[in-house]
Amino acid sequence: MFTGIVQALGTLRQLDRRGEDIRLTVSAGKLDMSDVALGDSIATNGVCLTVVEYGEDYYCADVSSETIRLTGFAHYRAGSQVNLEKAMRPTDRFGGHIVSGHVDGVGTISSITEHADYFEIWVKAPDDLAKYIAHKGSITVDGVSLTVNEVRGAEFMLWIIPHTLQETVIGSYKAGSQVNLEVDVVARYLERLMLGDKAAAPKASGIDMSFLAENGFLRK
């Protein structure tokens, strides 16, 4: 479990292909590695990864093909910077919101506008995530806990202060940049709870009369 408060900027030192998977070597930057052990979790640009090897200033983690497919890791290269956060302890300050490190989808930066003391950033989320994004709600972008300031359909707006730009990969964003998104876990549970007894029913196939007509199985 994480809070979305980034502890350091790391750098992808090496990406080794292992079949369809990748073994990452991450330079930890300012991240305190003194209490890291094998099997620990470190959020890497919002993706919960397990430490399989480590040293004083680096760690290695394996990224499965499924994770590559569902996150921005498909576009990362050696030299790419990543936000780092170690898993929280019960005694830590809870400065952000509940973050699982399980990315829900990849968004795209639509625009960035500089104001006097903040940056206005619009992000286009995948359509299927729009229902979970609410005005003044929380969202995780590349592992950073942020507040949604405005919503327009599947697009949402963030206000980013200069400190956040300096201490996270958000400072490198430009229009078109792809970002890992994790919606508020509370919204996920609320959706499931609202199903009531229907939650136990088998998932529908999604095939109905409309689907058959659109795909040419029914004559007009």
GROMACS .gro file of C-alpha atoms in nm:
model
  220
    1MET     CA    1   0.000   0.000   0.000
    2PHE     CA    2   0.121   0.353  -0.085
    3THR     CA    3   0.012   0.712  -0.028
    4GLY     CA    4   0.104   0.876  -0.359
    5ILE     CA    5   0.365   1.102  -0.196
    6VAL     CA    6   0.675   1.060  -0.413
    7GLN     CA    7   0.996   1.007  -0.215
    8ALA     CA    8   1.252   1.033  -0.493
    9LEU     CA    9   1.311   1.055  -0.865
   10GLY     CA   10   1.476   0.744  -1.004
   11THR     CA   11   1.620   0.658  -1.345
   12LEU     CA   12   1.577   0.343  -1.547
   13ARG     CA   13   1.935   0.222  -1.576
   14GLN     CA   14   1.868  -0.092  -1.776
   15LEU     CA   15   1.576  -0.286  -1.928
   16ASP     CA   16   1.657  -0.649  -2.006
   17ARG     CA   17   1.410  -0.844  -2.216
   18ARG     CA   18   1.334  -1.190  -2.075
   19GLY     CA   19   1.096  -1.341  -2.325
   20GLU     CA   20   0.784  -1.124  -2.307
   21ASP     CA   21   0.881  -0.984  -1.966
   22ILE     CA   22   1.136  -0.721  -1.861
   23ARG     CA   23   1.392  -0.711  -1.578
   24LEU     CA   24   1.433  -0.347  -1.472
   25THR     CA   25   1.736  -0.198  -1.304
   26VAL     CA   26   1.643   0.133  -1.140
   27SER     CA   27   1.889   0.390  -1.008
   28ALA     CA   28   1.722   0.494  -0.683
   29GLY     CA   29   1.836   0.857  -0.674
   30LYS     CA   30   1.769   1.004  -0.327
   31LEU     CA   31   1.554   0.708  -0.217
   32ASP     CA   32   1.679   0.568   0.116
   33MET     CA   33   1.772   0.207   0.040
   34SER     CA   34   1.904   0.129   0.389
   35ASP     CA   35   1.585  -0.049   0.499
   36VAL     CA   36   1.497  -0.214   0.167
   37ALA     CA   37   1.489  -0.596   0.160
   38LEU     CA   38   1.424  -0.861  -0.102
   39GLY     CA   39   1.051  -0.891  -0.166
   40ASP     CA   40   0.975  -0.531  -0.067
   41SER     CA   41   0.738  -0.328  -0.282
   42ILE     CA   42   0.843  -0.002  -0.448
   43ALA     CA   43   0.596   0.200  -0.656
   44THR     CA   44   0.773   0.287  -0.979
   45ASN     CA   45   0.576   0.552  -1.168
   46GLY     CA   46   0.273   0.427  -0.980
   47VAL     CA   47   0.327   0.057  -1.054
   48CYS     CA   48   0.381  -0.167  -0.752
   49LEU     CA   49   0.696  -0.370  -0.825
   50THR     CA   50   0.871  -0.633  -0.614
   51VAL     CA   51   1.242  -0.594  -0.536
   52VAL     CA   52   1.431  -0.902  -0.661
   53GLU     CA   53   1.781  -0.756  -0.625
   54TYR     CA   54   1.919  -0.438  -0.474
   55GLY     CA   55   2.227  -0.243  -0.375
   56GLU     CA   56   2.310   0.087  -0.206
   57ASP     CA   57   2.177   0.295  -0.493
   58TYR     CA   58   1.966   0.067  -0.712
   59TYR     CA   59   1.709  -0.211  -0.723
   60CYS     CA   60   1.588  -0.462  -0.979
   61ALA     CA   61   1.230  -0.571  -1.044
   62ASP     CA   62   1.055  -0.794  -1.295
   63VAL     CA   63   0.773  -0.649  -1.507
   64SER     CA   64   0.533  -0.900  -1.660
   65SER     CA   65   0.398  -0.877  -2.014
   66GLU     CA   66   0.053  -0.800  -1.869
   67THR     CA   67   0.191  -0.502  -1.674
   68ILE     CA   68   0.375  -0.381  -1.983
   69ARG     CA   69   0.052  -0.399  -2.183
   70LEU     CA   70  -0.157  -0.208  -1.929
   71THR     CA   71   0.089   0.065  -1.828
   72GLY     CA   72   0.332   0.316  -1.972
   73PHE     CA   73   0.620   0.071  -1.936
   74ALA     CA   74   0.572  -0.020  -2.301
   75HIS     CA   75   0.717   0.323  -2.387
   76TYR     CA   76   0.993   0.352  -2.126
   77ARG     CA   77   1.359   0.341  -2.223
   78ALA     CA   78   1.693   0.338  -2.044
   79GLY     CA   79   1.740   0.689  -1.908
   80SER     CA   80   1.368   0.750  -1.845
   81GLN     CA   81   1.296   0.908  -1.507
   82VAL     CA   82   1.041   0.750  -1.275
   83ASN     CA   83   0.867   0.848  -0.951
   84LEU     CA   84   0.961   0.626  -0.656
   85GLU     CA   85   0.779   0.550  -0.332
   86LYS     CA   86   0.845   0.268  -0.086
   87ALA     CA   87   0.545   0.088   0.060
   88MET     CA   88   0.405   0.271   0.361
   89ARG     CA   89   0.447   0.153   0.720
   90PRO     CA   90   0.169   0.172   0.983
   91THR     CA   91   0.358   0.454   1.155
   92ASP     CA   92   0.404   0.669   0.843
   93ARG     CA   93   0.221   0.995   0.783
   94PHE     CA   94  -0.070   0.948   0.546
   95GLY     CA   95  -0.016   1.256   0.331
   96GLY     CA   96  -0.193   1.149   0.011
   97HIS     CA   97  -0.469   0.890  -0.034
   98ILE     CA   98  -0.494   0.511  -0.048
   99VAL     CA   99  -0.286   0.396  -0.347
  100SER     CA  100  -0.255   0.027  -0.433
  101GLY     CA  101   0.003   0.052  -0.712
  102HIS     CA  102  -0.233  -0.131  -0.949
  103VAL     CA  103  -0.263   0.088  -1.259
  104ASP     CA  104  -0.612   0.108  -1.409
  105GLY     CA  105  -0.514   0.253  -1.745
  106VAL     CA  106  -0.294   0.490  -1.940
  107GLY     CA  107  -0.396   0.853  -1.990
  108THR     CA  108  -0.263   1.119  -2.225
  109ILE     CA  109  -0.162   1.475  -2.141
  110SER     CA  110  -0.392   1.700  -2.345
  111SER     CA  111  -0.248   2.041  -2.259
  112ILE     CA  112  -0.026   2.226  -2.013
  113THR     CA  113  -0.080   2.594  -1.930
  114GLU     CA  114   0.156   2.791  -1.707
  115HIS     CA  115   0.004   3.038  -1.460
  116ALA     CA  116   0.168   3.272  -1.211
  117ASP     CA  117   0.212   3.015  -0.932
  118TYR     CA  118   0.087   2.684  -1.073
  119PHE     CA  119   0.054   2.479  -1.389
  120GLU     CA  120  -0.283   2.373  -1.529
  121ILE     CA  121  -0.262   2.024  -1.676
  122TRP     CA  122  -0.546   1.850  -1.860
  123VAL     CA  123  -0.537   1.471  -1.887
  124LYS     CA  124  -0.749   1.249  -2.115
  125ALA     CA  125  -0.836   0.925  -1.937
  126PRO     CA  126  -0.960   0.607  -2.106
  127ASP     CA  127  -1.338   0.630  -2.147
  128ASP     CA  128  -1.403   0.335  -1.916
  129LEU     CA  129  -1.235   0.518  -1.626
  130ALA     CA  130  -1.434   0.841  -1.661
  131LYS     CA  131  -1.705   0.729  -1.418
  132TYR     CA  132  -1.450   0.695  -1.138
  133ILE     CA  133  -1.307   1.048  -1.173
  134ALA     CA  134  -1.487   1.315  -0.972
  135HIS     CA  135  -1.445   1.688  -0.910
  136LYS     CA  136  -1.234   1.732  -0.593
  137GLY     CA  137  -1.174   1.358  -0.584
  138SER     CA  138  -0.833   1.190  -0.571
  139ILE     CA  139  -0.644   1.029  -0.857
  140THR     CA  140  -0.294   0.887  -0.893
  141VAL     CA  141  -0.090   1.000  -1.193
  142ASP     CA  142   0.243   0.818  -1.239
  143GLY     CA  143   0.233   0.739  -0.869
  144VAL     CA  144   0.155   1.096  -0.754
  145SER     CA  145  -0.154   1.155  -0.540
  146LEU     CA  146  -0.338   1.452  -0.691
  147THR     CA  147  -0.672   1.630  -0.658
  148VAL     CA  148  -0.904   1.659  -0.957
  149ASN     CA  149  -0.994   2.027  -1.002
  150GLU     CA  150  -1.232   1.997  -1.296
  151VAL     CA  151  -1.388   1.723  -1.508
  152ARG     CA  152  -1.511   1.733  -1.868
  153GLY     CA  153  -1.625   1.391  -1.981
  154ALA     CA  154  -1.318   1.167  -1.977
  155GLU     CA  155  -1.082   1.464  -1.939
  156PHE     CA  156  -0.980   1.604  -1.604
  157MET     CA  157  -0.773   1.899  -1.490
  158LEU     CA  158  -0.496   1.922  -1.230
  159TRP     CA  159  -0.328   2.218  -1.064
  160ILE     CA  160   0.040   2.145  -1.011
  161ILE     CA  161   0.262   2.364  -0.792
  162PRO     CA  162   0.629   2.424  -0.886
  163HIS     CA  163   0.756   2.202  -0.601
  164THR     CA  164   0.570   1.901  -0.743
  165LEU     CA  165   0.710   1.974  -1.088
  166GLN     CA  166   1.064   1.977  -0.950
  167GLU     CA  167   1.035   1.663  -0.738
  168THR     CA  168   0.845   1.434  -0.978
  169VAL     CA  169   0.839   1.333  -1.344
  170ILE     CA  170   0.547   1.572  -1.396
  171GLY     CA  171   0.809   1.837  -1.471
  172SER     CA  172   0.896   1.649  -1.792
  173TYR     CA  173   0.539   1.623  -1.922
  174LYS     CA  174   0.435   1.773  -2.253
  175ALA     CA  175   0.121   1.745  -2.463
  176GLY     CA  176   0.094   1.385  -2.579
  177SER     CA  177   0.287   1.233  -2.286
  178GLN     CA  178   0.135   0.908  -2.164
  179VAL     CA  179   0.082   0.859  -1.791
  180ASN     CA  180  -0.018   0.575  -1.558
  181LEU     CA  181  -0.356   0.632  -1.391
  182GLU     CA  182  -0.499   0.469  -1.080
  183VAL     CA  183  -0.846   0.579  -0.977
  184ASP     CA  184  -0.953   0.615  -0.614
  185VAL     CA  185  -1.001   0.265  -0.472
  186VAL     CA  186  -1.306   0.387  -0.278
  187ALA     CA  187  -1.485   0.453  -0.610
  188ARG     CA  188  -1.413   0.096  -0.717
  189TYR     CA  189  -1.566  -0.050  -0.402
  190LEU     CA  190  -1.868   0.179  -0.422
  191GLU     CA  191  -1.939   0.059  -0.776
  192ARG     CA  192  -1.927  -0.301  -0.663
  193LEU     CA  193  -2.138  -0.233  -0.354
  194MET     CA  194  -2.411  -0.064  -0.561
  195LEU     CA  195  -2.458  -0.388  -0.758
  196GLY     CA  196  -2.604  -0.545  -0.445
  197ASP     CA  197  -2.713  -0.906  -0.503
  198LYS     CA  198  -2.633  -0.871  -0.873
  199ALA     CA  199  -2.262  -0.878  -0.785
  200ALA     CA  200  -2.286  -1.258  -0.742
  201ALA     CA  201  -2.437  -1.310  -1.089
  202PRO     CA  202  -2.213  -1.428  -1.375
  203LYS     CA  203  -2.075  -1.147  -1.586
  204ALA     CA  204  -2.287  -1.079  -1.895
  205SER     CA  205  -2.131  -1.163  -2.228
  206GLY     CA  206  -2.207  -0.818  -2.365
  207ILE     CA  207  -2.388  -0.972  -2.664
  208ASP     CA  208  -2.737  -0.834  -2.716
  209MET     CA  209  -2.961  -0.740  -3.010
  210SER     CA  210  -2.778  -0.411  -3.057
  211PHE     CA  211  -2.442  -0.587  -3.071
  212LEU     CA  212  -2.570  -0.841  -3.326
  213ALA     CA  213  -2.714  -0.566  -3.547
  214GLU     CA  214  -2.397  -0.357  -3.538
  215ASN     CA  215  -2.187  -0.655  -3.638
  216GLY     CA  216  -2.401  -0.766  -3.930
  217PHE     CA  217  -2.574  -1.067  -3.778
  218LEU     CA  218  -2.923  -0.921  -3.816
  219ARG     CA  219  -3.085  -0.794  -4.133
  220LYS     CA  220  -3.243  -0.451  -4.132
   0.00000   0.00000   0.00000
